[in-house]
Coordinates of C-alpha atoms and ligand atoms in Angstrom, one line a residue:
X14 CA 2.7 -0.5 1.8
X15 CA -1.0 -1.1 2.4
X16 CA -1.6 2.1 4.2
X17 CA -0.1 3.5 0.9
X18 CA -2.3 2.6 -1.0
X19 CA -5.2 4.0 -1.0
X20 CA -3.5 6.8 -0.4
X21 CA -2.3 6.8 -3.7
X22 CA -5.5 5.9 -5.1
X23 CA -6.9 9.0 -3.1
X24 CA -4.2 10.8 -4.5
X25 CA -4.5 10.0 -8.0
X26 CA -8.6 11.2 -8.1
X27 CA -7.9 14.4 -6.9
X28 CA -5.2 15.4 -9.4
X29 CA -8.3 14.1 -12.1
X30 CA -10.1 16.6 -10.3
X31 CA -7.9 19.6 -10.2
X32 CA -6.6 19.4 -13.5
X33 CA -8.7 20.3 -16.7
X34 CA -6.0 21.4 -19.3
X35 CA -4.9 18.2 -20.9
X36 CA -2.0 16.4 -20.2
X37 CA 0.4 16.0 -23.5
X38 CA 1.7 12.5 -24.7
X39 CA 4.7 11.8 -25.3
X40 CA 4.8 11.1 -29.4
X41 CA 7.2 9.0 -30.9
X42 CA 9.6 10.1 -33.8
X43 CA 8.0 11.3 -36.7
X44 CA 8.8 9.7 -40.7
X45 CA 10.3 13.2 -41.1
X46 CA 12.4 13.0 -37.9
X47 CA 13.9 9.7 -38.7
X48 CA 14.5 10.7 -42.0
X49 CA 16.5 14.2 -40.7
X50 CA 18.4 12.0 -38.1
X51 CA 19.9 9.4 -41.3
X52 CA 20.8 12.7 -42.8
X53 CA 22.7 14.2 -40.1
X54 CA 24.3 10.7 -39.3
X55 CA 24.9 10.1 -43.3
X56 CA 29.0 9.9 -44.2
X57 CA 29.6 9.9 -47.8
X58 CA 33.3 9.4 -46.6
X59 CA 32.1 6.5 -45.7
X60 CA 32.7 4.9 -49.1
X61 CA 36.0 6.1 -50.0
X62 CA 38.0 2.9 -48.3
X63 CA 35.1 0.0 -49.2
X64 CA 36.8 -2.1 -51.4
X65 CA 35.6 -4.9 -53.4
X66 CA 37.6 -7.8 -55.0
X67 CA 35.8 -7.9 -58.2
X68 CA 32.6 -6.4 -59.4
X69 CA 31.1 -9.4 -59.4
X70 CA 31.4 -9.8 -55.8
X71 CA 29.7 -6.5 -55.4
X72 CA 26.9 -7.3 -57.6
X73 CA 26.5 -10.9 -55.8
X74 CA 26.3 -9.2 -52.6
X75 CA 24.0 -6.2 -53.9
X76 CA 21.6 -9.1 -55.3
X77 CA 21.3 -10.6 -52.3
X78 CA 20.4 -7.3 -50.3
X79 CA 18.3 -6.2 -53.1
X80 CA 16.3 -9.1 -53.0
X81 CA 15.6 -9.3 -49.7
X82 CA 15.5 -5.7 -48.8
X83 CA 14.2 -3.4 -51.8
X84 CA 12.4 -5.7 -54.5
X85 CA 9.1 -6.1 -52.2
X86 CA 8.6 -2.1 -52.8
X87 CA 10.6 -1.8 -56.2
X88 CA 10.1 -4.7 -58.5
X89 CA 12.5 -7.1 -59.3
X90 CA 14.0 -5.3 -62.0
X91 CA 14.0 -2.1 -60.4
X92 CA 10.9 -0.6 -62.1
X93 CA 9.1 0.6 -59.1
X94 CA 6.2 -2.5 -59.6
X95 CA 7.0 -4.3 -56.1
X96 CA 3.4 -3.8 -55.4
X97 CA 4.2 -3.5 -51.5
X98 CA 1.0 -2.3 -49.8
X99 CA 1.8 0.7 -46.5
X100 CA -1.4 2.2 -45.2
X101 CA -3.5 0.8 -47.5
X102 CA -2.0 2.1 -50.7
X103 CA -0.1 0.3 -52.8
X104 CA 3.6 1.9 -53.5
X105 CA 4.8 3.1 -56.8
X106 CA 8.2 4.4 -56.6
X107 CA 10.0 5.3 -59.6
X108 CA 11.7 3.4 -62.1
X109 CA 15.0 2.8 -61.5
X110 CA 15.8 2.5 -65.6
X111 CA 14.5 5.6 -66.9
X112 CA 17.3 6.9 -69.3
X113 CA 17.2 10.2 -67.4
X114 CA 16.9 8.7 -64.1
X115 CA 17.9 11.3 -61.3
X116 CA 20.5 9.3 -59.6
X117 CA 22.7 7.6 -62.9
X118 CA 25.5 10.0 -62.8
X119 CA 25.1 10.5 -59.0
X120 CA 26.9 7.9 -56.9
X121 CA 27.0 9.8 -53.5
X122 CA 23.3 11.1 -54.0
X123 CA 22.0 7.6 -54.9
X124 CA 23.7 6.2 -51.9
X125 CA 22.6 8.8 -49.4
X126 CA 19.1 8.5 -50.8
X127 CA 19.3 4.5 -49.9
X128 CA 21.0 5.8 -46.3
X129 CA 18.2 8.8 -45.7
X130 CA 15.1 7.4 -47.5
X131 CA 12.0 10.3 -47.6
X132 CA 8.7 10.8 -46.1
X133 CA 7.2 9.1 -49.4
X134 CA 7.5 6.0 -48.4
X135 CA 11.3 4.9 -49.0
X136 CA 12.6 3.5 -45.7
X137 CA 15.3 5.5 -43.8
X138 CA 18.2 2.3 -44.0
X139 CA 21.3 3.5 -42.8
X140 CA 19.2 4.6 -39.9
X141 CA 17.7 0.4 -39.3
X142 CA 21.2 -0.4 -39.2
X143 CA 22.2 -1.2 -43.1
X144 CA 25.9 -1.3 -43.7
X145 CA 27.6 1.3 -45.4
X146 CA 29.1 -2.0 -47.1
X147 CA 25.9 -3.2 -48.3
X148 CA 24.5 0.3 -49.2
X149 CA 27.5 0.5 -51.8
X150 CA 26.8 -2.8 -53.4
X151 CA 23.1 -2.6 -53.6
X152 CA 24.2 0.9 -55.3
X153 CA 26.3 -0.9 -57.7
X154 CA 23.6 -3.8 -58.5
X155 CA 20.9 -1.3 -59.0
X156 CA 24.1 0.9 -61.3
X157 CA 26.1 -1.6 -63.1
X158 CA 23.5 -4.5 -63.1
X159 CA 19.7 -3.5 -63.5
X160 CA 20.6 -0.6 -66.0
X161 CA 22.7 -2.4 -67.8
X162 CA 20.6 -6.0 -68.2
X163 CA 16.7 -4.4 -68.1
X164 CA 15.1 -1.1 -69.6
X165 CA 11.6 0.2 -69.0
X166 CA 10.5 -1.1 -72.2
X167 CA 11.6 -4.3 -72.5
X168 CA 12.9 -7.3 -70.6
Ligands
HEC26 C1 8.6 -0.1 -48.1 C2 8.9 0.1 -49.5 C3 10.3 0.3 -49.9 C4 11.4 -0.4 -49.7 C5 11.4 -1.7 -48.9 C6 12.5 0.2 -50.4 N1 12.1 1.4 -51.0 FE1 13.2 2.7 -52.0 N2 11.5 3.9 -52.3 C7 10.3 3.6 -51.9 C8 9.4 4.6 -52.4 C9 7.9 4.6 -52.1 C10 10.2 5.5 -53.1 C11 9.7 6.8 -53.7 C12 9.5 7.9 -52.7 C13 9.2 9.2 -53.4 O1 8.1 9.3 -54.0 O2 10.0 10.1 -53.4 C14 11.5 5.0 -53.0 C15 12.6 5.7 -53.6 C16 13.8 5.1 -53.7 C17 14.9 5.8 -54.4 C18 14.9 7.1 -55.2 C19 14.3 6.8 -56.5 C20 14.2 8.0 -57.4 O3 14.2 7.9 -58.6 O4 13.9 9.1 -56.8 C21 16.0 4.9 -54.3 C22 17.4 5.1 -54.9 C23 15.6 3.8 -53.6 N3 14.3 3.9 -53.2 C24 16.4 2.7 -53.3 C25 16.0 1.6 -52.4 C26 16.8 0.5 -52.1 C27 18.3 0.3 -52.5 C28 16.1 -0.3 -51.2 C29 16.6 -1.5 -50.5 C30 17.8 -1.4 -49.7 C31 14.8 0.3 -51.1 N4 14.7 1.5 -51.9 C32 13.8 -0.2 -50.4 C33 9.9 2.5 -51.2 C34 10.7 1.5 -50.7

């Protein structure tokens, strides 16, 4: 082992030497990979058999998630005024109340937007390891309980 050694170290300084062209490093996933892997892996079948004994259960357990996982970035009431600071700028997603919003007739799209997330900023959940379980209900809180108790205008 000794003897090896300096070998080695011998070695090592004459591939410096030999080699000008650099040598590439290996990069980690981009944003945009992550976000293409939660597509592919997305299962909007996924949702047929979740069940929930009441709505109110849903909304509890949506509440819960919402709070802990998606108010720092989009406001407690949804409208996008979390105030959650990545890279130095602070985040302003939309509002979740607009009367037009993108996603209020869209159950499957809102749900694989939560599962995908985008290169803007919105985390890629389903991906981190959020249940399909929990993605339904913090669906349905953001659905049947933030449009229906808070507009952009008031409250
Ligand atoms: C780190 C901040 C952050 C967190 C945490 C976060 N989001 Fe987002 N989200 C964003 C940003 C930023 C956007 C807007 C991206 C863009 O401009 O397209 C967004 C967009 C969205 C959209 C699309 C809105 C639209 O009108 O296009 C939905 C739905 C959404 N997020 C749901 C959630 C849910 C549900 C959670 C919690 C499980 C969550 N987000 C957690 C930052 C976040």
């Amino acid at each position: 082992m000794r003897a090896l050694i300096p070998g080695l170290a011998a070695l090592t300084w004459l591939a410096a030497c030999g080699t000008q062209e650099e040598v590439p490093v290996a990069q980690g996933p981009t944003r945009a990979d992550s976000v293409q892997a939660a597509d592919q892996m997305f299962d909007p079948s996924a949702f047929d058999t979740i069940q929930w004994a009441t709505d109110s259960e849903a909304i509890e357990r949506g509440n819960l998630v919402f709070r802990i996982s998606c108010s720092k970035c989009h406001g407690e009431s949804g409208r996008g005024n979390g105030n959650f600071v990545l890279k130095a700028d602070t985040l302003r997603p939309p509002s979740f109340l607009a009367a037009e919003w993108r996603f209020a007739d869209d159950p499957i799209g809102l749900r694989r937007q939560i599962f995908t997330g985008n290169v803007a900023g919105m985390p890629y959940w389903g991906l981190v390891g959020l249940k399909y379980r929990d993605i339904d209900a913090v669906a349905l809180y953001i659905t049947r309980f933030l449009r229906t108790n808070y507009s952009d205008n008031a409250g």
